[in-house]
């Protein structure tokens, strides 16, 4: 049996919740625009980008690559019928720097997407994924 995770999610009243992990880190969840929390489906996209981003950041360090900055944009299509869910997700990796090694950075992205990122694997079960890597040869 694999490792388990434990998250406690507490109702804060109205339409707001707070989730806490075993380390005591918290995040707010709600469904209202302009509020202090993220919506549940947005958290899924954050988890996808965060999981893959951690892989890529680790590989950038391991490969000793020169990158000024990078960001991951996730753009998802929501179905119209309940239960609404993502059926297609585009994941864009944006790398910034004057001396980017495109081949190695693409390899880092590929390793995350194809081998390491468990959240990516979960998304494959219910959504079509489109992966794009974009190189910006200037500082962000």
Tab-separated table of N, CA and C in Angstrom:
chain	number	residue	atom	x	y	z
A	1	UNK	N	0.845	-1.192	0.000
A	1	UNK	CA	0.000	0.000	0.000
A	1	UNK	C	0.881	1.243	0.000
A	2	UNK	N	0.487	2.235	-0.781
A	2	UNK	CA	1.263	3.459	-0.898
A	2	UNK	C	1.038	4.402	0.262
A	3	UNK	N	1.684	5.538	0.184
A	3	UNK	CA	1.560	6.570	1.215
A	3	UNK	C	0.152	7.163	1.194
A	4	UNK	N	-0.256	7.690	2.322
A	4	UNK	CA	-1.555	8.353	2.411
A	4	UNK	C	-1.368	9.825	2.741
A	5	UNK	N	-2.336	10.616	2.378
A	5	UNK	CA	-2.369	12.033	2.731
A	5	UNK	C	-3.582	12.269	3.603
A	6	UNK	N	-3.474	13.246	4.505
A	6	UNK	CA	-4.596	13.583	5.375
A	6	UNK	C	-4.784	15.092	5.331
A	7	UNK	N	-5.926	15.508	4.859
A	7	UNK	CA	-6.302	16.920	4.820
A	7	UNK	C	-7.595	17.070	5.607
A	8	UNK	N	-7.660	18.064	6.482
A	8	UNK	CA	-8.891	18.367	7.205
A	8	UNK	C	-9.466	19.653	6.631
A	9	UNK	N	-10.734	19.612	6.247
A	9	UNK	CA	-11.393	20.777	5.668
A	9	UNK	C	-12.543	21.193	6.572
A	10	UNK	N	-12.457	22.437	7.082
A	10	UNK	CA	-13.417	22.949	8.067
A	10	UNK	C	-14.276	24.041	7.440
A	11	UNK	N	-15.551	23.960	7.705
A	11	UNK	CA	-16.496	24.967	7.246
A	11	UNK	C	-16.295	26.247	8.038
A	12	UNK	N	-16.167	27.379	7.353
A	12	UNK	CA	-15.991	28.685	7.990
A	12	UNK	C	-17.287	29.484	8.005
A	13	UNK	N	-18.359	28.902	7.526
A	13	UNK	CA	-19.628	29.610	7.424
A	13	UNK	C	-19.862	30.069	6.002
A	14	UNK	N	-21.121	30.397	5.714
A	14	UNK	CA	-21.508	30.792	4.355
A	14	UNK	C	-21.007	29.727	3.377
A	15	UNK	N	-20.247	30.143	2.366
A	15	UNK	CA	-19.734	29.216	1.360
A	15	UNK	C	-18.205	29.193	1.390
A	16	UNK	N	-17.628	29.155	2.579
A	16	UNK	CA	-16.174	29.182	2.716
A	16	UNK	C	-15.691	28.024	3.585
A	17	UNK	N	-14.542	27.496	3.209
A	17	UNK	CA	-13.902	26.411	3.943
A	17	UNK	C	-12.415	26.708	4.063
A	18	UNK	N	-11.776	26.048	5.007
A	18	UNK	CA	-10.328	26.127	5.147
A	18	UNK	C	-9.795	24.712	5.274
A	19	UNK	N	-8.840	24.380	4.413
A	19	UNK	CA	-8.200	23.066	4.469
A	19	UNK	C	-6.847	23.191	5.140
A	20	UNK	N	-6.519	22.198	5.967
A	20	UNK	CA	-5.251	22.173	6.697
A	20	UNK	C	-4.603	20.815	6.494
A	21	UNK	N	-3.291	20.834	6.215
A	21	UNK	CA	-2.574	19.566	6.105
A	21	UNK	C	-1.918	19.226	7.439
A	22	UNK	N	-1.253	18.086	7.505
A	22	UNK	CA	-0.666	17.636	8.768
A	22	UNK	C	0.490	18.516	9.228
A	23	UNK	N	1.049	19.340	8.334
A	23	UNK	CA	2.107	20.279	8.723
A	23	UNK	C	1.544	21.594	9.244
A	24	UNK	N	0.227	21.761	9.183
A	24	UNK	CA	-0.398	22.991	9.658
A	24	UNK	C	-0.577	24.058	8.594
A	25	UNK	N	-0.197	23.773	7.364
A	25	UNK	CA	-0.397	24.731	6.278
A	25	UNK	C	-1.874	24.777	5.910
A	26	UNK	N	-2.358	25.980	5.606
A	26	UNK	CA	-3.782	26.138	5.311
A	26	UNK	C	-4.004	26.834	3.973
A	27	UNK	N	-5.192	26.616	3.440
A	27	UNK	CA	-5.639	27.376	2.283
A	27	UNK	C	-7.144	27.511	2.351
A	28	UNK	N	-7.631	28.607	1.789
A	28	UNK	CA	-9.069	28.883	1.830
A	28	UNK	C	-9.717	28.474	0.513
A	29	UNK	N	-10.928	27.937	0.650
A	29	UNK	CA	-11.711	27.486	-0.489
A	29	UNK	C	-13.088	28.122	-0.385
A	30	UNK	N	-13.594	28.630	-1.508
A	30	UNK	CA	-14.963	29.141	-1.528
A	30	UNK	C	-15.482	29.110	-2.950
A	31	UNK	N	-16.672	29.625	-3.148
A	31	UNK	CA	-17.220	29.635	-4.498
A	31	UNK	C	-17.622	31.023	-4.971
A	32	UNK	N	-17.217	32.050	-4.258
A	32	UNK	CA	-17.625	33.413	-4.610
A	32	UNK	C	-16.500	34.161	-5.311
A	33	UNK	N	-16.859	34.925	-6.308
A	33	UNK	CA	-15.887	35.773	-6.993
A	33	UNK	C	-15.428	36.892	-6.054
A	34	UNK	N	-14.169	37.278	-6.144
A	34	UNK	CA	-13.657	38.381	-5.355
A	34	UNK	C	-13.466	38.075	-3.887
A	35	UNK	N	-13.442	36.816	-3.523
A	35	UNK	CA	-13.268	36.455	-2.121
A	35	UNK	C	-11.828	36.038	-1.866
A	36	UNK	N	-11.550	35.554	-0.681
A	36	UNK	CA	-10.168	35.274	-0.297
A	36	UNK	C	-9.712	33.852	-0.607
A	37	UNK	N	-10.576	33.026	-1.134
A	37	UNK	CA	-10.199	31.645	-1.393
A	37	UNK	C	-10.247	31.283	-2.858
A	38	UNK	N	-9.752	30.093	-3.140
A	38	UNK	CA	-9.823	29.547	-4.491
A	38	UNK	C	-11.031	28.631	-4.608
A	39	UNK	N	-11.538	28.528	-5.797
A	39	UNK	CA	-12.642	27.605	-6.044
A	39	UNK	C	-12.071	26.193	-6.189
A	40	UNK	N	-12.845	25.171	-5.849
A	40	UNK	CA	-12.322	23.802	-5.856
A	40	UNK	C	-11.699	23.358	-7.180
A	41	UNK	N	-12.346	23.652	-8.291
A	41	UNK	CA	-11.786	23.210	-9.572
A	41	UNK	C	-10.516	23.984	-9.920
A	42	UNK	N	-10.438	25.244	-9.490
A	42	UNK	CA	-9.200	26.010	-9.681
A	42	UNK	C	-8.055	25.394	-8.890
A	43	UNK	N	-8.371	24.869	-7.717
A	43	UNK	CA	-7.343	24.188	-6.920
A	43	UNK	C	-6.780	22.980	-7.657
A	44	UNK	N	-7.633	22.308	-8.407
A	44	UNK	CA	-7.153	21.169	-9.189
A	44	UNK	C	-6.121	21.617	-10.218
A	45	UNK	N	-6.380	22.745	-10.878
A	45	UNK	CA	-5.420	23.264	-11.850
A	45	UNK	C	-4.144	23.723	-11.159
A	46	UNK	N	-4.272	24.312	-9.977
A	46	UNK	CA	-3.093	24.708	-9.196
A	46	UNK	C	-2.273	23.487	-8.806
A	47	UNK	N	-2.956	22.416	-8.416
A	47	UNK	CA	-2.252	21.181	-8.051
A	47	UNK	C	-1.508	20.613	-9.248
A	48	UNK	N	-2.130	20.660	-10.415
A	48	UNK	CA	-1.482	20.164	-11.626
A	48	UNK	C	-0.224	20.967	-11.934
A	49	UNK	N	-0.345	22.293	-11.946
A	49	UNK	CA	0.804	23.154	-12.233
A	49	UNK	C	1.860	23.049	-11.137
A	50	UNK	N	1.426	22.985	-9.889
A	50	UNK	CA	2.377	22.890	-8.780
A	50	UNK	C	3.157	21.591	-8.798
A	51	UNK	N	2.473	20.485	-9.045
A	51	UNK	CA	3.134	19.181	-9.094
A	51	UNK	C	4.186	19.154	-10.201
A	52	UNK	N	3.785	19.546	-11.388
A	52	UNK	CA	4.720	19.536	-12.504
A	52	UNK	C	5.812	20.584	-12.317
A	53	UNK	N	5.439	21.742	-11.786
A	53	UNK	CA	6.428	22.794	-11.542
A	53	UNK	C	7.518	22.363	-10.577
A	54	UNK	N	7.139	21.626	-9.536
A	54	UNK	CA	8.147	21.115	-8.597
A	54	UNK	C	9.096	20.152	-9.292
A	55	UNK	N	8.553	19.293	-10.150
A	55	UNK	CA	9.411	18.387	-10.926
A	55	UNK	C	10.386	19.171	-11.788
A	56	UNK	N	9.854	20.118	-12.552
A	56	UNK	CA	10.681	20.879	-13.485
A	56	UNK	C	11.727	21.703	-12.736
A	57	UNK	N	11.351	22.340	-11.633
A	57	UNK	CA	12.315	23.122	-10.846
A	57	UNK	C	13.442	22.233	-10.336
A	58	UNK	N	13.099	21.035	-9.885
A	58	UNK	CA	14.115	20.093	-9.418
A	58	UNK	C	15.051	19.687	-10.557
A	59	UNK	N	14.489	19.454	-11.724
A	59	UNK	CA	15.312	19.063	-12.875
A	59	UNK	C	16.165	20.221	-13.379
A	60	UNK	N	15.659	21.448	-13.318
A	60	UNK	CA	16.455	22.623	-13.686
A	60	UNK	C	17.693	22.692	-12.797
A	61	UNK	N	17.486	22.473	-11.504
A	61	UNK	CA	18.607	22.494	-10.560
A	61	UNK	C	19.569	21.342	-10.836
A	62	UNK	N	19.029	20.148	-10.999
A	62	UNK	CA	19.856	18.961	-11.235
A	62	UNK	C	20.663	19.086	-12.530
A	63	UNK	N	20.051	19.632	-13.578
A	63	UNK	CA	20.722	19.791	-14.872
A	63	UNK	C	21.578	21.054	-14.931
A	64	UNK	N	21.543	21.851	-13.852
A	64	UNK	CA	22.309	23.105	-13.766
A	64	UNK	C	22.002	24.031	-14.943
A	65	UNK	N	20.708	24.206	-15.195
A	65	UNK	CA	20.280	25.043	-16.309
A	65	UNK	C	20.118	26.489	-15.867
A	66	UNK	N	20.363	27.387	-16.783
A	66	UNK	CA	20.231	28.816	-16.517
A	66	UNK	C	18.836	29.274	-16.945
A	67	UNK	N	18.010	29.587	-15.962
A	67	UNK	CA	16.644	30.058	-16.206
A	67	UNK	C	16.390	31.230	-15.269
A	68	UNK	N	16.001	32.370	-15.824
A	68	UNK	CA	15.689	33.524	-14.980
A	68	UNK	C	14.367	33.331	-14.255
A	69	UNK	N	13.398	32.745	-14.947
A	69	UNK	CA	12.085	32.542	-14.349
A	69	UNK	C	11.302	31.566	-15.205
A	70	UNK	N	10.297	30.950	-14.601
A	70	UNK	CA	9.343	30.200	-15.407
A	70	UNK	C	8.006	30.176	-14.714
A	71	UNK	N	6.977	30.020	-15.528
A	71	UNK	CA	5.624	29.927	-14.992
A	71	UNK	C	4.862	28.898	-15.805
A	72	UNK	N	3.825	28.384	-15.198
A	72	UNK	CA	2.977	27.404	-15.859
A	72	UNK	C	1.560	27.958	-15.873
A	73	UNK	N	0.997	28.063	-17.064
A	73	UNK	CA	-0.398	28.481	-17.219
A	73	UNK	C	-1.227	27.243	-17.537
A	74	UNK	N	-2.328	27.065	-16.822
A	74	UNK	CA	-3.250	25.974	-17.115
A	74	UNK	C	-4.577	26.583	-17.550
A	75	UNK	N	-5.043	26.159	-18.708
A	75	UNK	CA	-6.287	26.660	-19.277
A	75	UNK	C	-7.184	25.446	-19.492
A	76	UNK	N	-8.334	25.428	-18.830
A	76	UNK	CA	-9.173	24.231	-18.858
A	76	UNK	C	-10.552	24.520	-19.423
A	77	UNK	N	-11.075	23.557	-20.144
A	77	UNK	CA	-12.437	23.623	-20.665
A	77	UNK	C	-13.369	22.863	-19.730
A	78	UNK	N	-14.448	23.535	-19.336
A	78	UNK	CA	-15.433	22.948	-18.434
A	78	UNK	C	-16.632	22.450	-19.242
A	79	UNK	N	-17.112	21.272	-18.917
A	79	UNK	CA	-18.311	20.754	-19.574
A	79	UNK	C	-19.523	21.595	-19.169
A	80	UNK	N	-20.574	21.531	-19.966
A	80	UNK	CA	-21.787	22.319	-19.702
A	80	UNK	C	-22.752	21.636	-18.750
A	81	UNK	N	-22.758	20.318	-18.738
A	81	UNK	CA	-23.740	19.581	-17.947
A	81	UNK	C	-23.174	19.152	-16.597
A	82	UNK	N	-24.065	19.078	-15.611
A	82	UNK	CA	-23.678	18.608	-14.276
A	82	UNK	C	-23.473	17.099	-14.289
A	83	UNK	N	-22.529	16.578	-13.555
A	83	UNK	CA	-21.551	17.353	-12.795
A	83	UNK	C	-20.498	17.950	-13.737
A	84	UNK	N	-20.357	19.262	-13.671
A	84	UNK	CA	-19.393	19.945	-14.537
A	84	UNK	C	-17.977	19.507	-14.168
A	85	UNK	N	-17.198	19.249	-15.196
A	85	UNK	CA	-15.817	18.826	-14.971
A	85	UNK	C	-14.960	19.263	-16.159
A	86	UNK	N	-13.661	19.197	-15.979
A	86	UNK	CA	-12.744	19.530	-17.060
A	86	UNK	C	-12.668	18.346	-18.019
A	87	UNK	N	-12.815	18.629	-19.308
A	87	UNK	CA	-12.643	17.568	-20.293
A	87	UNK	C	-11.436	17.805	-21.192
A	88	UNK	N	-10.861	19.001	-21.121
A	88	UNK	CA	-9.652	19.320	-21.881
A	88	UNK	C	-8.859	20.370	-21.111
A	89	UNK	N	-7.553	20.151	-21.025
A	89	UNK	CA	-6.685	21.072	-20.287
A	89	UNK	C	-5.429	21.332	-21.112
A	90	UNK	N	-5.108	22.607	-21.299
A	90	UNK	CA	-3.849	23.003	-21.919
A	90	UNK	C	-2.906	23.432	-20.806
A	91	UNK	N	-1.694	22.896	-20.832
A	91	UNK	CA	-0.666	23.252	-19.854
A	91	UNK	C	0.466	23.914	-20.630
A	92	UNK	N	0.710	25.193	-20.346
A	92	UNK	CA	1.753	25.950	-21.025
A	92	UNK	C	2.903	26.228	-20.061
A	93	UNK	N	4.084	25.775	-20.423
A	93	UNK	CA	5.303	26.029	-19.652
A	93	UNK	C	6.009	27.202	-20.318
A	94	UNK	N	6.185	28.293	-19.579
A	94	UNK	CA	6.857	29.486	-20.094
A	94	UNK	C	8.201	29.630	-19.382
A	95	UNK	N	9.276	29.621	-20.157
A	95	UNK	CA	10.622	29.794	-19.610
A	95	UNK	C	11.176	31.128	-20.087
A	96	UNK	N	11.821	31.852	-19.166
A	96	UNK	CA	12.374	33.165	-19.454
A	96	UNK	C	13.868	33.171	-19.163
A	97	UNK	N	14.636	33.750	-20.067
A	97	UNK	CA	16.064	33.885	-19.849
A	97	UNK	C	16.785	34.155	-21.151
A	98	UNK	N	17.966	34.716	-21.032
A	98	UNK	CA	18.748	35.052	-22.220
A	98	UNK	C	19.533	33.861	-22.752
A	99	UNK	N	19.815	32.876	-21.894
A	99	UNK	CA	20.632	31.725	-22.297
A	99	UNK	C	19.908	30.415	-22.033
A	100	UNK	N	18.714	30.272	-22.551
A	100	UNK	CA	17.927	29.071	-22.307
A	100	UNK	C	18.434	27.904	-23.151
A	101	UNK	N	18.598	26.765	-22.512
A	101	UNK	CA	18.924	25.535	-23.227
A	101	UNK	C	17.592	24.845	-23.527
A	102	UNK	N	17.048	25.126	-24.695
A	102	UNK	CA	15.706	24.661	-25.038
A	102	UNK	C	15.590	23.140	-25.016
A	103	UNK	N	16.601	22.464	-25.504
A	103	UNK	CA	16.547	20.997	-25.573
A	103	UNK	C	16.449	20.385	-24.178
A	104	UNK	N	17.267	20.854	-23.261
A	104	UNK	CA	17.251	20.299	-21.900
A	104	UNK	C	16.002	20.720	-21.130
A	105	UNK	N	15.546	21.940	-21.338
A	105	UNK	CA	14.315	22.372	-20.674
A	105	UNK	C	13.118	21.568	-21.179
A	106	UNK	N	13.093	21.295	-22.477
A	106	UNK	CA	12.019	20.461	-23.013
A	106	UNK	C	12.088	19.061	-22.415
A	107	UNK	N	13.285	18.553	-22.228
A	107	UNK	CA	13.456	17.230	-21.605
A	107	UNK	C	12.919	17.245	-20.175
A	108	UNK	N	13.177	18.324	-19.435
A	108	UNK	CA	12.665	18.440	-18.064
A	108	UNK	C	11.136	18.421	-18.063
A	109	UNK	N	10.527	19.160	-18.974
A	109	UNK	CA	9.065	19.171	-19.080
A	109	UNK	C	8.556	17.780	-19.433
A	110	UNK	N	9.188	17.146	-20.420
A	110	UNK	CA	8.754	15.811	-20.849
A	110	UNK	C	8.840	14.797	-19.718
A	111	UNK	N	9.912	14.856	-18.935
A	111	UNK	CA	10.048	13.920	-17.811
A	111	UNK	C	8.936	14.125	-16.789
A	112	UNK	N	8.617	15.371	-16.501
A	112	UNK	CA	7.530	15.635	-15.561
A	112	UNK	C	6.207	15.117	-16.105
A	113	UNK	N	5.910	15.470	-17.342
A	113	UNK	CA	4.624	15.123	-17.956
A	113	UNK	C	4.464	13.614	-18.121
A	114	UNK	N	5.528	12.940	-18.539
A	114	UNK	CA	5.426	11.526	-18.903
A	114	UNK	C	5.797	10.559	-17.787
A	115	UNK	N	6.560	11.033	-16.798
A	115	UNK	CA	7.092	10.084	-15.818
A	115	UNK	C	6.817	10.437	-14.363
A	116	UNK	N	7.020	11.683	-13.969
A	116	UNK	CA	7.058	12.010	-12.549
A	116	UNK	C	5.773	12.573	-11.940
A	117	UNK	N	5.036	13.388	-12.659
A	117	UNK	CA	3.921	14.128	-12.050
A	117	UNK	C	2.677	13.255	-11.906
A	118	UNK	N	2.390	12.864	-10.670
A	118	UNK	CA	1.223	12.038	-10.390
A	118	UNK	C	-0.090	12.750	-10.641
A	119	UNK	N	-0.123	14.058	-10.436
A	119	UNK	CA	-1.350	14.807	-10.693
A	119	UNK	C	-1.641	14.816	-12.196
A	120	UNK	N	-0.595	14.922	-13.005
A	120	UNK	CA	-0.763	14.854	-14.459
A	120	UNK	C	-1.391	13.510	-14.839
A	121	UNK	N	-0.918	12.454	-14.207
A	121	UNK	CA	-1.461	11.119	-14.481
A	121	UNK	C	-2.938	11.042	-14.098
A	122	UNK	N	-3.312	11.649	-12.979
A	122	UNK	CA	-4.723	11.669	-12.586
A	122	UNK	C	-5.567	12.418	-13.614
A	123	UNK	N	-5.073	13.559	-14.094
A	123	UNK	CA	-5.815	14.333	-15.087
A	123	UNK	C	-6.019	13.543	-16.375
A	124	UNK	N	-5.046	12.715	-16.735
A	124	UNK	CA	-5.175	11.901	-17.946
A	124	UNK	C	-6.400	10.988	-17.904
A	125	UNK	N	-6.858	10.663	-16.718
A	125	UNK	CA	-7.996	9.752	-16.561
A	125	UNK	C	-9.316	10.392	-16.992
A	126	UNK	N	-9.377	11.729	-17.007
A	126	UNK	CA	-10.663	12.367	-17.313
A	126	UNK	C	-10.589	13.533	-18.290
A	127	UNK	N	-9.395	13.932	-18.718
A	127	UNK	CA	-9.289	15.095	-19.604
A	127	UNK	C	-8.238	14.860	-20.685
A	128	UNK	N	-8.474	15.475	-21.831
A	128	UNK	CA	-7.477	15.488	-22.896
A	128	UNK	C	-6.462	16.571	-22.532
A	129	UNK	N	-5.189	16.212	-22.542
A	129	UNK	CA	-4.138	17.164	-22.181
A	129	UNK	C	-3.409	17.647	-23.427
A	130	UNK	N	-3.140	18.935	-23.473
A	130	UNK	CA	-2.351	19.549	-24.536
A	130	UNK	C	-1.198	20.274	-23.847
A	131	UNK	N	0.019	19.820	-24.099
A	131	UNK	CA	1.204	20.364	-23.432
A	131	UNK	C	1.965	21.251	-24.412
A	132	UNK	N	2.296	22.466	-23.972
A	132	UNK	CA	3.049	23.405	-24.807
A	132	UNK	C	4.222	23.952	-23.999
A	133	UNK	N	5.355	24.102	-24.661
A	133	UNK	CA	6.525	24.715	-24.033
A	133	UNK	C	6.885	25.952	-24.845
A	134	UNK	N	6.996	27.078	-24.165
A	134	UNK	CA	7.250	28.355	-24.826
A	134	UNK	C	8.495	28.979	-24.209
A	135	UNK	N	9.437	29.345	-25.075
A	135	UNK	CA	10.699	29.924	-24.625
A	135	UNK	C	10.710	31.419	-24.933
A	136	UNK	N	10.996	32.210	-23.917
A	136	UNK	CA	11.085	33.666	-24.042
A	136	UNK	C	12.548	34.028	-23.788
A	137	UNK	N	13.245	34.401	-24.837
A	137	UNK	CA	14.679	34.657	-24.719
A	137	UNK	C	14.958	36.086	-24.256
A	138	UNK	N	14.324	36.438	-23.159
A	138	UNK	CA	14.576	37.713	-22.495
A	138	UNK	C	14.207	37.540	-21.035
A	139	UNK	N	14.653	38.473	-20.224
A	139	UNK	CA	14.303	38.415	-18.807
A	139	UNK	C	12.839	38.783	-18.639
A	140	UNK	N	12.222	38.172	-17.650
A	140	UNK	CA	10.805	38.441	-17.387
A	140	UNK	C	10.651	39.759	-16.676
